[in-house]
Amino acid sequence: MTENMETSVIETVETPQYDDAALAAEYQARRQQQIEEDLAQPFDPDCVLEVRHLRKCFPLKKTMFGKVTKELVAVDDISFKLKAGETLGIVGESGCGKTTAGRAILKLHEPTGGQIIFNGQDITHLKSSQMREIRKQMQIIFQDPYSSLPPRDTVGGLLSEPVEVHGIVPKEQIKDYVLELMDKCGLRDYYFERYPHEFSGGQRQRICIARALSVNPKLVICDEPVSALDVSIQAQIINLLKQLQREMNLAYVFISHDLSVVKFISDKIGVMYLGGMMEFGSKEDIFTNPLHPYTKALFSAVPNPDPTRKMQRIALGGDIPSPANPPKGCRFHTRCPYAKEICKHVVPEYKEYEPGHFAACHLLEEEQ
Amino acid sequence: MAGKNKKAERGYLTGREIRAIAKANAKEIRRLEAYKNRKADEEEFLTEMHDPDNILEIDGLHTYFYTEQGVVKAVNGVSYNVPKHSVVGVVGESGCGKSVTSMSVMRLIQGPTGQIADGSIRFQSKDFKRDAKGNPVKAEDGSFEMEEKIYDIAKMPIREIHRLRGKQIAMIFQEPMTSLNPVFTIGQQLDEVTLIHIPGATKQQAKEKSYEMLRLVGIIPENVYNAFPHELSGGMRQRVMIAMALAAEPRLIIADEPTTALDVTIQAQILELLQDIKNKIDGSILLITHDLGVIAEMADYVVVMYAGKVIEKGTVMEIFQDPRHPYTIGLQKSKPTMTLDDGVELYNIPGNVPNPTNMPNHCYFKERCASCTACCNGEYPEMVQVSPTHFVACHLYGEEAHND
């Protein structure tokens, strides 16, 4: 309903008719073949995390016998590789599936399809008992530091618990280990006996970070870790994350809607829209030479804190469509200022346009 | 005060201290509530503008919250002006009092805990001329006469505030979902504004006005007029909120974080709309946000607040090109921008905002300030004038002024 309410106009040109059903069938078949080929490839030994064609659907409607008749595709076919000490930034608007992707990587959501390869091991179909050993090496920092800490335990208790459960250090050394960790995260040692409610948002986020790092992980998923914080506190936390990455050689998946923060912290960036990866590349590629119209529009929409420099806006009309009912063809065509007839019917292929720089857009295909 | 110092040592309040605070609070609250609910003649709260070019003058405003832990001075002596036909941006971190100031202007502070303790808010109102009973006076040709009056909002009894609230001063809230009534259609809620504030308006006129307003904010009215708020997306709801604020043709629009809950692309749409509307209406906008980027794009004048006080104010060029207060400088440096070079450590202001129940006597920013000197231990710094429009509250510039 909402798409039609805006007064935006998409230019339409008379072109030959497309048979949507046939195109969809052809696309499915081609993609299936591609996925099978890719999943059979050997694992990359250099990477901490390799995600291949990850897909996560949530059932919307079920028949009486439990068969899913309608589903919401929250994450549709995303792939990337991440090495130790690197940061992958995932940006996108709300509802684009970036958080679901992060959770699916940790197997907090069971992935519907694709492969997750962590440290040279395929963890996609591991049982939860088998996952426990691996959970030690992958951690998550949540957005809201107020609701992600148990209020009934002291900071010392909160930080000792994972160390004890996973047996990181012998029991008698736990306290020293935790104090050292607190020092590393900028927490004073007398906080050990205090409760989470005594702290401000920035300090709580430090506790969350310390808790995630207490088990010596290799990979940390940061799900909007600074969105709930003020600007001056935000800077402290970002610097802390960067410093810890250098010291501990961590790999980060940094999920955020704030492009300037993502630019600051990431080495590689993926731009998501409605569950799909629209563009992926190194930070330099994405920021100096964005290929996809959505990436360009997203960058131009960020307000610039410099009154002398007025950016030329690429106006995006309308709202993000409902993921339960995504548009046919290219998922971005309803809002794309350059949309053509082909975009409404044919799904663009996700291709490598420059080395390491992927995008999915018909306009780019035409240029080539 | 002694109790508070003890609290800092021990970390908790004793029963005796809590009772003493409650007693003192009850006395203050009773006095202020009686003042708020009194009956008063109009002459009592009519006043004069210091500068007739301003639409709103906030002068020494103190808004306190009388809590069980002590008095929270959320707004502690704030003064700034909103000139006619301009956008004034108020920027600061959470808890600095920027929203409480705007709520004070609307008299929406939640009593009895929250009270306007002192200060004046002068507002230039332009309304229908009314007779003694409050009915609008009709001129001979059937139209309504208009008259300009200057009210002191802080001194107005609460029952008189409906003259201004919603009609002369409108507000756009941060959360459009919680601010729209879920059981009425958009049309009903929009019509209501006209029916209440325009004397003698018929339902047909109200509907026409609502259609006009929806068109102004870029919505096709036929689709939305009969829809309920939950059927619309966040951006659309915010557009409806803006239409509602504009429906009574206010002289001042207070936009309290209008884009914070929205996505970047939708934020860009709403900012563009506000900029467009600014030129179309005969009024000013008071824009409250924590986003420096939004301020830089929208505002003509900027007010920077910290811990309940204004620490710097000036034109947008002065604040962004030549910031003087260490906090303003730090705030700008600590925001990662799209144009920032890689590899550098992001500047950060150490520490946190001081505890609001127990503010120090010296400059509130002293503990976090990199350039503080010996004289920062003294009293809270006065506002120093740097240029005709640029003011800063910092000892660094006070000294300069003395030496010159």
PDB file of C-alpha atoms in Angstrom, chain B residues 84-177:
ATOM      1  CA  LYS B  84      11.673  35.167  12.895  1.00  0.00           C
ATOM      2  CA  HIS B  85      11.854  33.041   9.721  1.00  0.00           C
ATOM      3  CA  SER B  86      14.848  31.016  10.814  1.00  0.00           C
ATOM      4  CA  VAL B  87      15.831  27.531  11.902  1.00  0.00           C
ATOM      5  CA  VAL B  88      17.516  27.283  15.272  1.00  0.00           C
ATOM      6  CA  GLY B  89      19.237  23.982  15.955  1.00  0.00           C
ATOM      7  CA  VAL B  90      19.771  22.785  19.512  1.00  0.00           C
ATOM      8  CA  VAL B  91      22.434  20.100  19.775  1.00  0.00           C
ATOM      9  CA  GLY B  92      23.728  18.121  22.721  1.00  0.00           C
ATOM     10  CA  GLU B  93      24.092  14.632  24.115  1.00  0.00           C
ATOM     11  CA  SER B  94      21.291  12.730  25.804  1.00  0.00           C
ATOM     12  CA  GLY B  95      20.391  14.173  29.180  1.00  0.00           C
ATOM     13  CA  CYS B  96      21.716  17.648  28.421  1.00  0.00           C
ATOM     14  CA  GLY B  97      18.268  19.221  28.735  1.00  0.00           C
ATOM     15  CA  LYS B  98      17.551  20.043  25.111  1.00  0.00           C
ATOM     16  CA  SER B  99      14.233  18.222  25.059  1.00  0.00           C
ATOM     17  CA  VAL B 100      13.219  19.481  28.496  1.00  0.00           C
ATOM     18  CA  THR B 101      13.728  23.058  27.273  1.00  0.00           C
ATOM     19  CA  SER B 102      11.379  22.469  24.354  1.00  0.00           C
ATOM     20  CA  MET B 103       8.874  20.696  26.588  1.00  0.00           C
ATOM     21  CA  SER B 104       8.984  23.723  28.889  1.00  0.00           C
ATOM     22  CA  VAL B 105       8.100  25.947  25.946  1.00  0.00           C
ATOM     23  CA  MET B 106       5.082  23.716  25.262  1.00  0.00           C
ATOM     24  CA  ARG B 107       4.378  23.441  29.012  1.00  0.00           C
ATOM     25  CA  LEU B 108       4.376  19.673  28.663  1.00  0.00           C
ATOM     26  CA  ILE B 109       6.673  19.003  31.620  1.00  0.00           C
ATOM     27  CA  GLN B 110       5.243  16.094  33.578  1.00  0.00           C
ATOM     28  CA  GLY B 111       4.095  17.385  36.972  1.00  0.00           C
ATOM     29  CA  PRO B 112       4.178  17.291  39.894  1.00  0.00           C
ATOM     30  CA  THR B 113       7.788  16.054  39.750  1.00  0.00           C
ATOM     31  CA  GLY B 114       8.833  18.319  36.918  1.00  0.00           C
ATOM     32  CA  GLN B 115       8.357  22.049  37.378  1.00  0.00           C
ATOM     33  CA  ILE B 116       9.468  25.260  35.737  1.00  0.00           C
ATOM     34  CA  ALA B 117      11.183  26.823  38.735  1.00  0.00           C
ATOM     35  CA  ASP B 118      12.334  30.129  37.326  1.00  0.00           C
ATOM     36  CA  GLY B 119      12.920  32.123  34.172  1.00  0.00           C
ATOM     37  CA  SER B 120      10.785  33.482  31.386  1.00  0.00           C
ATOM     38  CA  ILE B 121       9.786  32.275  27.946  1.00  0.00           C
ATOM     39  CA  ARG B 122       8.562  35.182  25.848  1.00  0.00           C
ATOM     40  CA  PHE B 123       6.574  34.300  22.760  1.00  0.00           C
ATOM     41  CA  GLN B 124       5.186  36.629  20.125  1.00  0.00           C
ATOM     42  CA  SER B 125       1.727  35.351  19.377  1.00  0.00           C
ATOM     43  CA  LYS B 126      -0.536  36.369  16.524  1.00  0.00           C
ATOM     44  CA  ASP B 127      -4.058  35.244  17.161  1.00  0.00           C
ATOM     45  CA  PHE B 128      -7.688  36.143  16.600  1.00  0.00           C
ATOM     46  CA  LYS B 129      -8.830  39.089  18.598  1.00  0.00           C
ATOM     47  CA  ARG B 130     -11.056  37.790  21.354  1.00  0.00           C
ATOM     48  CA  ASP B 131     -13.687  39.375  23.548  1.00  0.00           C
ATOM     49  CA  ALA B 132     -13.886  39.079  27.314  1.00  0.00           C
ATOM     50  CA  LYS B 133     -15.471  35.614  27.123  1.00  0.00           C
ATOM     51  CA  GLY B 134     -12.739  34.310  24.847  1.00  0.00           C
ATOM     52  CA  ASN B 135     -14.839  34.212  21.691  1.00  0.00           C
ATOM     53  CA  PRO B 136     -13.200  35.575  18.548  1.00  0.00           C
ATOM     54  CA  VAL B 137     -14.372  39.001  17.428  1.00  0.00           C
ATOM     55  CA  LYS B 138     -15.718  39.168  13.900  1.00  0.00           C
ATOM     56  CA  ALA B 139     -15.009  42.240  11.780  1.00  0.00           C
ATOM     57  CA  GLU B 140     -17.731  43.832   9.660  1.00  0.00           C
ATOM     58  CA  ASP B 141     -16.749  41.963   6.485  1.00  0.00           C
ATOM     59  CA  GLY B 142     -17.126  38.616   8.283  1.00  0.00           C
ATOM     60  CA  SER B 143     -13.411  37.836   8.617  1.00  0.00           C
ATOM     61  CA  PHE B 144     -11.620  37.578  11.920  1.00  0.00           C
ATOM     62  CA  GLU B 145      -9.378  40.312  13.181  1.00  0.00           C
ATOM     63  CA  MET B 146      -5.865  39.354  14.179  1.00  0.00           C
ATOM     64  CA  GLU B 147      -3.834  40.856  16.955  1.00  0.00           C
ATOM     65  CA  GLU B 148      -0.284  40.433  18.184  1.00  0.00           C
ATOM     66  CA  LYS B 149       0.357  39.772  21.820  1.00  0.00           C
ATOM     67  CA  ILE B 150       3.467  38.797  23.699  1.00  0.00           C
ATOM     68  CA  TYR B 151       2.969  36.136  26.335  1.00  0.00           C
ATOM     69  CA  ASP B 152       5.327  34.928  29.006  1.00  0.00           C
ATOM     70  CA  ILE B 153       4.728  31.200  28.732  1.00  0.00           C
ATOM     71  CA  ALA B 154       6.513  30.380  31.986  1.00  0.00           C
ATOM     72  CA  LYS B 155       4.109  32.608  33.925  1.00  0.00           C
ATOM     73  CA  MET B 156       0.908  31.528  32.174  1.00  0.00           C
ATOM     74  CA  PRO B 157      -1.530  29.469  34.229  1.00  0.00           C
ATOM     75  CA  ILE B 158      -1.779  26.000  32.745  1.00  0.00           C
ATOM     76  CA  ARG B 159      -5.455  26.472  31.812  1.00  0.00           C
ATOM     77  CA  GLU B 160      -4.573  29.371  29.507  1.00  0.00           C
ATOM     78  CA  ILE B 161      -1.909  27.502  27.572  1.00  0.00           C
ATOM     79  CA  HIS B 162      -4.345  26.143  24.973  1.00  0.00           C
ATOM     80  CA  ARG B 163      -4.229  29.583  23.344  1.00  0.00           C
ATOM     81  CA  LEU B 164      -0.744  28.725  22.137  1.00  0.00           C
ATOM     82  CA  ARG B 165      -0.232  24.991  22.300  1.00  0.00           C
ATOM     83  CA  GLY B 166      -0.978  23.271  19.023  1.00  0.00           C
ATOM     84  CA  LYS B 167      -2.091  26.490  17.392  1.00  0.00           C
ATOM     85  CA  GLN B 168       0.755  28.976  17.665  1.00  0.00           C
ATOM     86  CA  ILE B 169       3.445  26.508  18.676  1.00  0.00           C
ATOM     87  CA  ALA B 170       3.297  23.036  17.173  1.00  0.00           C
ATOM     88  CA  MET B 171       5.492  20.092  17.891  1.00  0.00           C
ATOM     89  CA  ILE B 172       6.841  17.212  15.819  1.00  0.00           C
ATOM     90  CA  PHE B 173       7.830  14.330  18.066  1.00  0.00           C
ATOM     91  CA  GLN B 174      10.534  11.752  17.676  1.00  0.00           C
ATOM     92  CA  GLU B 175       8.365   8.647  17.726  1.00  0.00           C
ATOM     93  CA  PRO B 176       5.606   9.071  15.166  1.00  0.00           C
ATOM     94  CA  MET B 177       3.988   5.765  16.119  1.00  0.00           C
TER      95      MET B 177
END
